[in-house]
GROMACS .gro file of C-alpha atoms in nm:
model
  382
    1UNK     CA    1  -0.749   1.290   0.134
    2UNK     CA    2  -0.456   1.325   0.415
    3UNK     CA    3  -0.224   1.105   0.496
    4UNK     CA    4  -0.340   1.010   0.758
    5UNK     CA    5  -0.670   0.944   0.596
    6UNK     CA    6  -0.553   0.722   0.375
    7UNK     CA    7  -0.257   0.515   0.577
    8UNK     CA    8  -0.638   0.498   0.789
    9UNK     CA    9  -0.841   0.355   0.522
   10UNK     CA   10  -0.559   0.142   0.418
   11UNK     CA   11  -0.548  -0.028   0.764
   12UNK     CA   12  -0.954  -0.060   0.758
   13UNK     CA   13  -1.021   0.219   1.092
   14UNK     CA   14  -1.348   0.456   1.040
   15UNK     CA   15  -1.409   0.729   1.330
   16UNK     CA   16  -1.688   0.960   1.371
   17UNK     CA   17  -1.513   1.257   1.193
   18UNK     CA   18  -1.448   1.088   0.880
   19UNK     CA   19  -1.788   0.956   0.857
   20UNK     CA   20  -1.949   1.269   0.854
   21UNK     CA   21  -1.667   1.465   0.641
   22UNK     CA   22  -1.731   1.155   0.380
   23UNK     CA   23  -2.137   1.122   0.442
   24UNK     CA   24  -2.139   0.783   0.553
   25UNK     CA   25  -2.326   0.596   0.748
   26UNK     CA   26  -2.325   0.591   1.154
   27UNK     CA   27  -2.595   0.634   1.399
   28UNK     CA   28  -2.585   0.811   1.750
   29UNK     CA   29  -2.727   0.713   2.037
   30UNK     CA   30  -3.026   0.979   2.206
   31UNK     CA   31  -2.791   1.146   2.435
   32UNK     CA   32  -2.648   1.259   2.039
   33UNK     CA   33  -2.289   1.212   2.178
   34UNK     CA   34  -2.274   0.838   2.167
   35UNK     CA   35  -2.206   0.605   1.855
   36UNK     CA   36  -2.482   0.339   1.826
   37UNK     CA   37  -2.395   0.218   1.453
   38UNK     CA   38  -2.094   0.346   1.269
   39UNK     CA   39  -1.948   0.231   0.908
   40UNK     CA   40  -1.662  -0.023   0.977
   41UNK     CA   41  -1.433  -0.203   0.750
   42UNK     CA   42  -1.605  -0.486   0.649
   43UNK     CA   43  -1.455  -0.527   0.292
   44UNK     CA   44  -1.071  -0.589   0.310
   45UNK     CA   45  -0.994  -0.444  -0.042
   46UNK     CA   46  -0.692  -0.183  -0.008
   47UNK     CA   47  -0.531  -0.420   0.179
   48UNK     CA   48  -0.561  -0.670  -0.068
   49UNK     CA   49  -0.530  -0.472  -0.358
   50UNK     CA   50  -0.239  -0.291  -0.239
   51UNK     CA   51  -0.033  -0.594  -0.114
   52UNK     CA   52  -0.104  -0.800  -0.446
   53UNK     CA   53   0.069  -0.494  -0.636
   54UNK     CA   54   0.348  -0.482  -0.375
   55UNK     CA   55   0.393  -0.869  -0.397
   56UNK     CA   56   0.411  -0.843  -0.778
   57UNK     CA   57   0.618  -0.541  -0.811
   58UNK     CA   58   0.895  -0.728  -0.628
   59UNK     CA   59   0.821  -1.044  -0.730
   60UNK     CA   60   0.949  -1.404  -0.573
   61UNK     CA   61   1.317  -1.211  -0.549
   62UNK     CA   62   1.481  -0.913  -0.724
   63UNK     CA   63   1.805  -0.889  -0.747
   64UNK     CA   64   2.068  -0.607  -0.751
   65UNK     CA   65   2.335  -0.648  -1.013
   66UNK     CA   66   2.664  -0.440  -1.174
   67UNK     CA   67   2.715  -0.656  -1.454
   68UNK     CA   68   3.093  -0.520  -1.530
   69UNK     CA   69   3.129  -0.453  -1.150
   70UNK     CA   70   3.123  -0.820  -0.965
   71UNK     CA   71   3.302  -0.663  -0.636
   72UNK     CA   72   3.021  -0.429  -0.628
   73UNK     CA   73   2.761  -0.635  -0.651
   74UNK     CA   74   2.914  -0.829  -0.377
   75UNK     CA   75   2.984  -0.505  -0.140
   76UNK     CA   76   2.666  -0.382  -0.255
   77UNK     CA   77   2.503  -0.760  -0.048
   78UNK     CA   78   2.661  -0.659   0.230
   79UNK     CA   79   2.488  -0.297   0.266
   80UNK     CA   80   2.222  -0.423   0.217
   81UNK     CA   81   2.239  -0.671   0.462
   82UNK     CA   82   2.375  -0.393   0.718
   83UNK     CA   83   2.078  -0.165   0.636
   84UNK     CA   84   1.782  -0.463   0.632
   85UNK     CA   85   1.755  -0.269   0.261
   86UNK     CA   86   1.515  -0.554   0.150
   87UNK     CA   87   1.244  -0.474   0.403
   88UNK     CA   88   1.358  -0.082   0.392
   89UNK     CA   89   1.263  -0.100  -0.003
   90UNK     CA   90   0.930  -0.298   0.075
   91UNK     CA   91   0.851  -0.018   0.341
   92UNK     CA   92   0.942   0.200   0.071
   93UNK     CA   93   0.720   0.100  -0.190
   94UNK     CA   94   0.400   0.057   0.030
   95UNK     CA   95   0.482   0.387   0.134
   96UNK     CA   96   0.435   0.527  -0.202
   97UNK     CA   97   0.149   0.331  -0.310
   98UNK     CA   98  -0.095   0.423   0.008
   99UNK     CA   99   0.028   0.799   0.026
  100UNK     CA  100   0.134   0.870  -0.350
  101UNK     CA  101   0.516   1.002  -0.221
  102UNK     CA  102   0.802   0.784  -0.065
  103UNK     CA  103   1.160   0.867  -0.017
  104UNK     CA  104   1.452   0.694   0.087
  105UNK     CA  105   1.757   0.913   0.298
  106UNK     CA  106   2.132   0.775   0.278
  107UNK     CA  107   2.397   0.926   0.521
  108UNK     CA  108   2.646   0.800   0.754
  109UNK     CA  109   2.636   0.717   1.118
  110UNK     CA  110   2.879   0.857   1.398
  111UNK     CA  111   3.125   0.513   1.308
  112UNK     CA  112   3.090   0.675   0.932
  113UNK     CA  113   2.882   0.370   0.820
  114UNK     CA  114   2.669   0.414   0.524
  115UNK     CA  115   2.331   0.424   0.644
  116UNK     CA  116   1.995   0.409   0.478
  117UNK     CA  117   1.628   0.513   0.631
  118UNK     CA  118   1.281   0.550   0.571
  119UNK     CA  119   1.129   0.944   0.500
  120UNK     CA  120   0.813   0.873   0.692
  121UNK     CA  121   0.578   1.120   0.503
  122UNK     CA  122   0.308   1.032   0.743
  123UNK     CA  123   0.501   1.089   1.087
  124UNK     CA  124   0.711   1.434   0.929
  125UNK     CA  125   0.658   1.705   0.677
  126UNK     CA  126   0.891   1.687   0.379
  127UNK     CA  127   0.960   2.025   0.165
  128UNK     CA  128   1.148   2.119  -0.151
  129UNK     CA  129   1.302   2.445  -0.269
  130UNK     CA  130   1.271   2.530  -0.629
  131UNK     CA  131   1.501   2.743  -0.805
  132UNK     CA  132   1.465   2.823  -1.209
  133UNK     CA  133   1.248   2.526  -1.248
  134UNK     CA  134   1.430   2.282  -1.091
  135UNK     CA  135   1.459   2.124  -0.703
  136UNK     CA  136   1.792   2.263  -0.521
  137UNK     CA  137   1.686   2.164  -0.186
  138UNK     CA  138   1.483   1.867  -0.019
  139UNK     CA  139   1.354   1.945   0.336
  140UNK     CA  140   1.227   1.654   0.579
  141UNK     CA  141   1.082   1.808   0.918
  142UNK     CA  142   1.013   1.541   1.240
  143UNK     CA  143   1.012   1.510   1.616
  144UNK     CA  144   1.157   1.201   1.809
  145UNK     CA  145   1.063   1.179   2.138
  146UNK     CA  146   1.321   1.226   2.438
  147UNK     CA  147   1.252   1.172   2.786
  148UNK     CA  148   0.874   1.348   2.837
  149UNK     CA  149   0.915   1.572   2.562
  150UNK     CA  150   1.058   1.565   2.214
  151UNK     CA  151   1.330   1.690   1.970
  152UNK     CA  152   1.262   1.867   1.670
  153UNK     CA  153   1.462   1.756   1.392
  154UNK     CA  154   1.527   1.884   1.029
  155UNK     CA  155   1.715   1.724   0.776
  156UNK     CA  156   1.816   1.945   0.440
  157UNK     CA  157   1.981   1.790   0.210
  158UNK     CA  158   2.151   1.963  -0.105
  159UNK     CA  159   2.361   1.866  -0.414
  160UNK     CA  160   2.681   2.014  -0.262
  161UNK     CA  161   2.590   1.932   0.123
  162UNK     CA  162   2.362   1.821   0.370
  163UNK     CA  163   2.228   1.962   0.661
  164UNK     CA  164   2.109   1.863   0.988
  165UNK     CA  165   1.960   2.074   1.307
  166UNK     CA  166   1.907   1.835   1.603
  167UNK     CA  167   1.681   2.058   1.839
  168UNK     CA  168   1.950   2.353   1.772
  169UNK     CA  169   2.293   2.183   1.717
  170UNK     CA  170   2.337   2.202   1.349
  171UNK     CA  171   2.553   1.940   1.158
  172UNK     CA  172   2.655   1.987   0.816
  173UNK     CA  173   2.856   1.717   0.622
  174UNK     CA  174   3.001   1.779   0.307
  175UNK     CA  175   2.850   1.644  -0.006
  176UNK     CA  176   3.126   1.563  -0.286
  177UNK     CA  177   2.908   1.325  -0.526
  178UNK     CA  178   2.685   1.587  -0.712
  179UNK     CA  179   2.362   1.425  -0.581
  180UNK     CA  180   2.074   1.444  -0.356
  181UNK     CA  181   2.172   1.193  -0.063
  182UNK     CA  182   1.804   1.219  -0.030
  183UNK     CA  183   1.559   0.982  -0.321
  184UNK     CA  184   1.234   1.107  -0.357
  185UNK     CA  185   0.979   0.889  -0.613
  186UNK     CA  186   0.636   0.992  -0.675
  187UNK     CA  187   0.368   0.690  -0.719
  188UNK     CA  188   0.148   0.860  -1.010
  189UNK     CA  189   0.203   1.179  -1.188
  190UNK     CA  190  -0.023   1.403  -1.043
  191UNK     CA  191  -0.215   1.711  -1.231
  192UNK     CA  192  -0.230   1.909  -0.910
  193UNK     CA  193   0.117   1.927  -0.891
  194UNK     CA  194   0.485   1.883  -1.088
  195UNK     CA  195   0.636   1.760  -0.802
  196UNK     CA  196   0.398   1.571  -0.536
  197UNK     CA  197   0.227   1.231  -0.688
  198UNK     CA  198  -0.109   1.064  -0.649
  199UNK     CA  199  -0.204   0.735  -0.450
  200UNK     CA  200  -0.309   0.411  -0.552
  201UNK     CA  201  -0.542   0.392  -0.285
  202UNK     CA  202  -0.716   0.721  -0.361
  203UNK     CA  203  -0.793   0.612  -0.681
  204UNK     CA  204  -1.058   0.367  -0.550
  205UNK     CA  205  -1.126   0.498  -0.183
  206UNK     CA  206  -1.450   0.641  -0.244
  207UNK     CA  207  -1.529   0.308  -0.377
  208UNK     CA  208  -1.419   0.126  -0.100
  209UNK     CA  209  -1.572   0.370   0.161
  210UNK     CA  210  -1.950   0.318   0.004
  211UNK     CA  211  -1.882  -0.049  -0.003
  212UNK     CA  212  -1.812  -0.022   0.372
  213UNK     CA  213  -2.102   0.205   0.433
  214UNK     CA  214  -2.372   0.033   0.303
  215UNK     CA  215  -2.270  -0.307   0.443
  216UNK     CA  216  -2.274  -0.156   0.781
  217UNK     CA  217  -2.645  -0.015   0.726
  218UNK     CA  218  -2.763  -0.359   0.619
  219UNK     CA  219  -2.610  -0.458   0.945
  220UNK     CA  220  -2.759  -0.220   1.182
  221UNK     CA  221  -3.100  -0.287   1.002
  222UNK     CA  222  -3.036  -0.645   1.085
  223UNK     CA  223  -2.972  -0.588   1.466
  224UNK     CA  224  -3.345  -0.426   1.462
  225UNK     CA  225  -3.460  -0.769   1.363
  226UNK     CA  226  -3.306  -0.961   1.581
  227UNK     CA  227  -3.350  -0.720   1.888
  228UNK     CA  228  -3.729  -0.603   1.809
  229UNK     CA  229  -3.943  -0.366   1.970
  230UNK     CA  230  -4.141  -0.461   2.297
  231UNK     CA  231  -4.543  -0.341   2.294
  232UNK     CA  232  -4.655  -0.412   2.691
  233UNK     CA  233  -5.015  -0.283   2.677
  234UNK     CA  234  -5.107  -0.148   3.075
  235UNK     CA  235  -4.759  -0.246   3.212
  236UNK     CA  236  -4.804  -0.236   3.590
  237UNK     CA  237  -4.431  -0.236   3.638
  238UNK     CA  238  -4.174  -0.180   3.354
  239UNK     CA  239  -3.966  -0.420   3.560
  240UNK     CA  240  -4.182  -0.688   3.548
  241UNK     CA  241  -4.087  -0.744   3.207
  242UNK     CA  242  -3.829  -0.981   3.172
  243UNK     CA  243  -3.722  -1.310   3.023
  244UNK     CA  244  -3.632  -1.638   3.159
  245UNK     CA  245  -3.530  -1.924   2.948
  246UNK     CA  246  -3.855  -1.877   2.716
  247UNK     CA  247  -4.082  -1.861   2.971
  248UNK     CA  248  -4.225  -1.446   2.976
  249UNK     CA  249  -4.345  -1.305   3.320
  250UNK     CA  250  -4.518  -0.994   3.254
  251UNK     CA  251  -4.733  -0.753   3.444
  252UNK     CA  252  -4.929  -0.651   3.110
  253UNK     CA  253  -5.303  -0.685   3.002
  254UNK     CA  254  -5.141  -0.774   2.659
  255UNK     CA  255  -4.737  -0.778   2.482
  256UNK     CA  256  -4.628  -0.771   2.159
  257UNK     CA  257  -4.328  -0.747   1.919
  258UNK     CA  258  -4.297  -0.448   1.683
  259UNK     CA  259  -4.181  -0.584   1.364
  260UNK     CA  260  -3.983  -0.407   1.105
  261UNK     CA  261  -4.161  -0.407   0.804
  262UNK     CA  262  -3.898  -0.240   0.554
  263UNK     CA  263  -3.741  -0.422   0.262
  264UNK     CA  264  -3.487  -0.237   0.166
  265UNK     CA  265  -3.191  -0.491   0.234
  266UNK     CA  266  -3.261  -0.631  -0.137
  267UNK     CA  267  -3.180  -0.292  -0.255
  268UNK     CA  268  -2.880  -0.250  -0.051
  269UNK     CA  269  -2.758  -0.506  -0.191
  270UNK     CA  270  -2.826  -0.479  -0.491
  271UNK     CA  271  -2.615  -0.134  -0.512
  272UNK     CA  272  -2.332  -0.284  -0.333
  273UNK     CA  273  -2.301  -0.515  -0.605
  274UNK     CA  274  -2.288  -0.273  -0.879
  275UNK     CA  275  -2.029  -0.096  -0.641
  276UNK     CA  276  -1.824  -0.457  -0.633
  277UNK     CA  277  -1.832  -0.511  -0.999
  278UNK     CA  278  -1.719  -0.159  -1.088
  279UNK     CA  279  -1.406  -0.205  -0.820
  280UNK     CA  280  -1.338  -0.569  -1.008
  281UNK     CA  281  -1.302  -0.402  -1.298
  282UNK     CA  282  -1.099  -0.102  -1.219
  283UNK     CA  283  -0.849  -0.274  -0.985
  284UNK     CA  284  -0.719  -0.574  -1.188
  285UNK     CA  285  -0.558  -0.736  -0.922
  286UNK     CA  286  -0.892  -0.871  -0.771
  287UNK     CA  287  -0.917  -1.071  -1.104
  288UNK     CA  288  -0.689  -1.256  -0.917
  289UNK     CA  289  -0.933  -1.445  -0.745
  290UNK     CA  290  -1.142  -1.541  -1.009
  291UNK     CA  291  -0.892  -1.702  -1.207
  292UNK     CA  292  -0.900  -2.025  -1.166
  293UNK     CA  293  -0.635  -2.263  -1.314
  294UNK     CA  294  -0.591  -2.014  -1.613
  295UNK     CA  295  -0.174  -2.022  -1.689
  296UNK     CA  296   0.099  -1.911  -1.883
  297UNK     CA  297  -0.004  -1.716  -2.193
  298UNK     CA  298  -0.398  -1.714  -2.114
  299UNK     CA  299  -0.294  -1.594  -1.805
  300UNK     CA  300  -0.106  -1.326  -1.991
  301UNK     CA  301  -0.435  -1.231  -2.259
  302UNK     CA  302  -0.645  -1.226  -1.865
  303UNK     CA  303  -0.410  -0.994  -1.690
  304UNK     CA  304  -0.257  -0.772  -1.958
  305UNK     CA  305  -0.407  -0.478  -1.821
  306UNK     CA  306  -0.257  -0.605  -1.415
  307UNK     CA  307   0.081  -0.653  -1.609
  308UNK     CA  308   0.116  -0.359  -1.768
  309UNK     CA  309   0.008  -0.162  -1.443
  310UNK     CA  310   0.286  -0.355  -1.257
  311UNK     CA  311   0.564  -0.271  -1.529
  312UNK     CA  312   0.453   0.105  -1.475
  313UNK     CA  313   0.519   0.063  -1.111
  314UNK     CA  314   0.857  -0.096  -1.194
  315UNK     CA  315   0.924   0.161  -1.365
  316UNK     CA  316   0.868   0.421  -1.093
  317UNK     CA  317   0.980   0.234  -0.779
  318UNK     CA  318   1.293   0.045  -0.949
  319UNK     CA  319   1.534   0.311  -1.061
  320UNK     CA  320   1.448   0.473  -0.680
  321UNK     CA  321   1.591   0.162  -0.573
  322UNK     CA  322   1.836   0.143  -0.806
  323UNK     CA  323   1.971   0.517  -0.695
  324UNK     CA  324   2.017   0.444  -0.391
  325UNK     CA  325   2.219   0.140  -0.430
  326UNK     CA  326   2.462   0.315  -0.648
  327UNK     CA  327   2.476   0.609  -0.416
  328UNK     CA  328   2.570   0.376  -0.102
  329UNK     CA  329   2.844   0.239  -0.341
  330UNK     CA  330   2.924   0.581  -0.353
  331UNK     CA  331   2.968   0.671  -0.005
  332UNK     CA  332   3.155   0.300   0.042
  333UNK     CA  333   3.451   0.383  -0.218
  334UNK     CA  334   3.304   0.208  -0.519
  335UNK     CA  335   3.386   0.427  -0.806
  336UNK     CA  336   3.109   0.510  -1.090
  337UNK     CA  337   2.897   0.219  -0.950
  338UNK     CA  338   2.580   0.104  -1.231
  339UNK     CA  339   2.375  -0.125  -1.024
  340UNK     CA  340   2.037  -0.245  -1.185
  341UNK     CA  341   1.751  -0.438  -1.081
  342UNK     CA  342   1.676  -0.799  -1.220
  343UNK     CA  343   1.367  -0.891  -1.151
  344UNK     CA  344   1.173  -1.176  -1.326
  345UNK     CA  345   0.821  -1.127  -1.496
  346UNK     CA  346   0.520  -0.991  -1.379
  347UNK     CA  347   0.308  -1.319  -1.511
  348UNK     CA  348   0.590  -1.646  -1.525
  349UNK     CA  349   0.546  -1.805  -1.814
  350UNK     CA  350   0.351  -2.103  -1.871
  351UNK     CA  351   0.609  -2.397  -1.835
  352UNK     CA  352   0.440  -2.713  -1.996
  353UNK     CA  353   0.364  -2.453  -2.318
  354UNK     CA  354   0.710  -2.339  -2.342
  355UNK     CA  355   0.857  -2.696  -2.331
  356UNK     CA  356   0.598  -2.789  -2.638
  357UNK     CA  357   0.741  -2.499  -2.862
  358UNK     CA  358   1.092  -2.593  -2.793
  359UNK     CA  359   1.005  -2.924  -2.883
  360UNK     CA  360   0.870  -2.827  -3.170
  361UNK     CA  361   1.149  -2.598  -3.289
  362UNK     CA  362   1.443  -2.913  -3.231
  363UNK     CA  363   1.192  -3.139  -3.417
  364UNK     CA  364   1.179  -2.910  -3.742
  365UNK     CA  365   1.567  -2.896  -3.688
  366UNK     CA  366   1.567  -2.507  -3.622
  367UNK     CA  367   1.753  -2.473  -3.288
  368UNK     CA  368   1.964  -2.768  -3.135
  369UNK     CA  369   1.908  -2.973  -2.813
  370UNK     CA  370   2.162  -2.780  -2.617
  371UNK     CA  371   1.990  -2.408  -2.693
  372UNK     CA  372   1.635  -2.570  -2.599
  373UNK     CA  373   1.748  -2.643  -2.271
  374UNK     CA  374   1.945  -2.327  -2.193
  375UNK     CA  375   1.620  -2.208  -2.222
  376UNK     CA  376   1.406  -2.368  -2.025
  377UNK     CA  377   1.641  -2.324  -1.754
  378UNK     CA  378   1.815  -2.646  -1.778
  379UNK     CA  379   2.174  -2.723  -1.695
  380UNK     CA  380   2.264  -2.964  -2.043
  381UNK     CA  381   2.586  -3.066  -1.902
  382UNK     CA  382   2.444  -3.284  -1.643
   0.00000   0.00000   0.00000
């Protein structure tokens, strides 16, 4: 699937084009020109799914963290702050899981401020060079518009410099720390290719798009039953035939209603079921909703498979993050900057449970009063 396909899907729109490159289901009207009945997104799903691994990725908060470096975790606020680098990294993320690529730039403005942006993989084309195995160039290709027209811009960036042609006038500023100011992460590994990932979303599309499909056929066989057929036997006038209140005046030796006698709804159903179930249990965050009051570690046992799948994404998305921080330390004067993401559990633990085995352990004598609390989180001074 495109991009575009997907960033589509992901924000429920279906046109005609898709429909028939996917084979689903849409009617036209008799001129053959006109849409009548066309799939539409009736089933929320990537959103949800998608959002639910973005909320749990970052959590309630995450926080970003030099532990020998205090005045650059402190300068490091203040970037971030300047950049809006909390809902940059969100952007980020989403990005990633929808299209399977996501990159962040980091340069500096004509005041030399570090800056940080968005590489919009949907709105531009982005490009690497290979050399002996290995990426010695990232290119990011993109138009912004000026006046009634637009400028093409494109953006190079290498270890030793970067690169930048605004619609002819070419820029270059020196690169001195050794590193791509550009931070490419891809969602998935992919087998088509060593460099470009896979998406999140494609994984279940198909899925998704059949849900949507037949729900949308059960509803345009609906609208035949509630707007039937008209029979007028030796209609004298055609316009004679109309409806007030419930009161019929026709021009007709005899009138009546074609009924639909198919029953294939059942069936419909019946398969988007089996479609529903399959998508419960290959997305794990929809096991979300039928959880219940299930906490702590029975939460844990319910989700391990959700939890594990977030870690992964952790994984991927947090040392992106993490990159970037330390490079716009970097570019601010911090020297050898190690910033690292803290972010708390996937699943918090279950409170009242942790409380009872602390309890226990002080009762049999094995850890003291003060240690129990420290670990629940409670300040024993006070």
């Amino acid at each position: 699937m495109t991009y575009k396909q997907l960033w589509e899907l992901f924000y429920g729109e279906y046109d005609l084009r898709y429909c028939i490159e996917r084979n689903l289901f849409y009617e036209l009207k008799k001129d053959g020109s006109t849409i009548k009945h066309i799939t539409k997104s009736l089933v929320d799903y990537p959103f949800e799914i998608l959002t639910t691994d973005l909320a749990m990725i970052f959590g309630p908060e995450i926080r970003y963290i030099d532990e020998n470096n205090d005045t650059a975790t402190e300068k490091l606020k203040a970037l971030h702050e300047e950049n809006n680098f909390d809902e940059l990294s969100r952007l980020a993320v989403l990005q990633g899981l929808i299209l399977g690529n996501t990159a962040l730039k980091v340069g500096r403005d004509d005041r030399q401020r570090v800056r940080v942006g968005l590489v919009n993989f949907l709105r531009g084309d982005v490009d690497f060079v290979m050399d002996a195995g290995s990426i010695v160039e990232w290119k990011y290709k993109y138009s912004v518009p000026d006046g009634n027209s637009h400028i093409n811009i494109e953006e190079r960036y290498r270890k030793d410099r970067t690169i930048i042609d605004i619609g002819g006038n070419i820029k270059e500023a020196p690169n001195a720390y050794g590193e791509f100011w550009f931070k490419y992460a891809a969602n998935m590994p992919s087998l088509n290719s060593d460099v470009w990932g896979d998406s999140e979303l494609e994984r279940f599309a198909d899925t998704v798009d059949e849900m949507n499909s037949y729900l949308s056929r059960i509803g345009a066989i609906a609208d035949i039953y509630a707007k039937p057929r008209i029979i007028a036997r030796k209609l004298m006038n055609p316009e004679s035939l109309q409806a007030t209140d419930n009161l019929w005046a026709i021009d007709a030796e005899d009138i009546s209603i074609l009924e639909y006698q198919g029953n294939v709804i059942p069936s419909l159903l019946a398969t988007y079921d089996r479609l529903e179930n399959y998508l419960r249990n290959k997305c794990p965050e929809l096991i979300m909703n039928d959880l219940g009051q299930i906490a702590g570690y029975a939460l844990k046992l319910k989700l391990s498979k959700l939890i594990r799948k977030i870690e992964n994404y952790r994984n991927v998305y947090f040392p992106l993050l993490e990159e970037t921080s330390n490079l716009m330390l970097k570019m601010d004067g911090v020297a050898e900057p190690n910033i690292k993401i803290q972010a708390k559990p996937v699943i918090p633990s279950d409170e009242v449970e942790d409380i009872q085995k602390w309890m226990q352990l002080v009762s049999m004598n094995l850890v003291s009063k003060e240690s129990a609390a420290e670990a629940l989180g409670i300040d024993w001074k006070q």
